[in-house]
Amino acid sequence: MHALRIAPDTTVTEIDLSEPGAHSAIRDHTGTTGPVDQGLYHRRALLHMHGDGRGRGLARNITAWALASTWRGIALYPIHGPVIVTGRAHDGGMTALDDDLAQHAQAVAQTVCETLGEWRTRPSLSGEAALSELLAYAARDVVPGQ
């Protein structure tokens, strides 16, 4: 099953999850032996993340946050640690990620990487302004209504 792994460093990697062992593989990719949280931010995708990423001190995943926030249309809570993105079947279960949604993730990751680089030389006036700027850029990468 086609999926993506989004790392906190903005790296997006294509992964192939085998059907019978997908949940175990997701735990491995998120770095947990405990619970994996599922987030529904797009009707055709699921984001799988460490159940206690913040509590464990995992790095913020700005790319996954920007993607999820853009898909939902609002600034969400921070996301920590690696995130696995899969498709979502009509019954709510996991399925392969559609190519257009994978392209959204890749485009948002590129935008986040470029924006973080720009901020090193041109810092934003405030944290809130920075997040708004980033979400505006990410919205360009995601076609509304998809």
C-alpha angles and dihedrals in degrees: 000000000000114000140151132234114211112197124202089247089066093257114143116198127186112231134182115222117199112229100237095044101035097114092049092047090050090053089051093048093048092046099239137121089189133061124334115210120219120212123198106205098143125035091235100041142060125203114210116200141169109283092225104022095138093045091050091052096246116167119265113263101220093174094055090043092051092047094048093044092049092048091050095041095232137081106263135200117283119280119214132202132002117334128205117210118203134166121264122229123218089258091055096256128123123279137160115300113252116242095241092056091047087053089052090055093047093048094047090048090053091048093049092049092050093044093050088051091051091050090059089066099026110033118201119248093243142357091252092051090049093053092047090050092049093049091050090054092046091050088062088059095053121064109227116247095024 
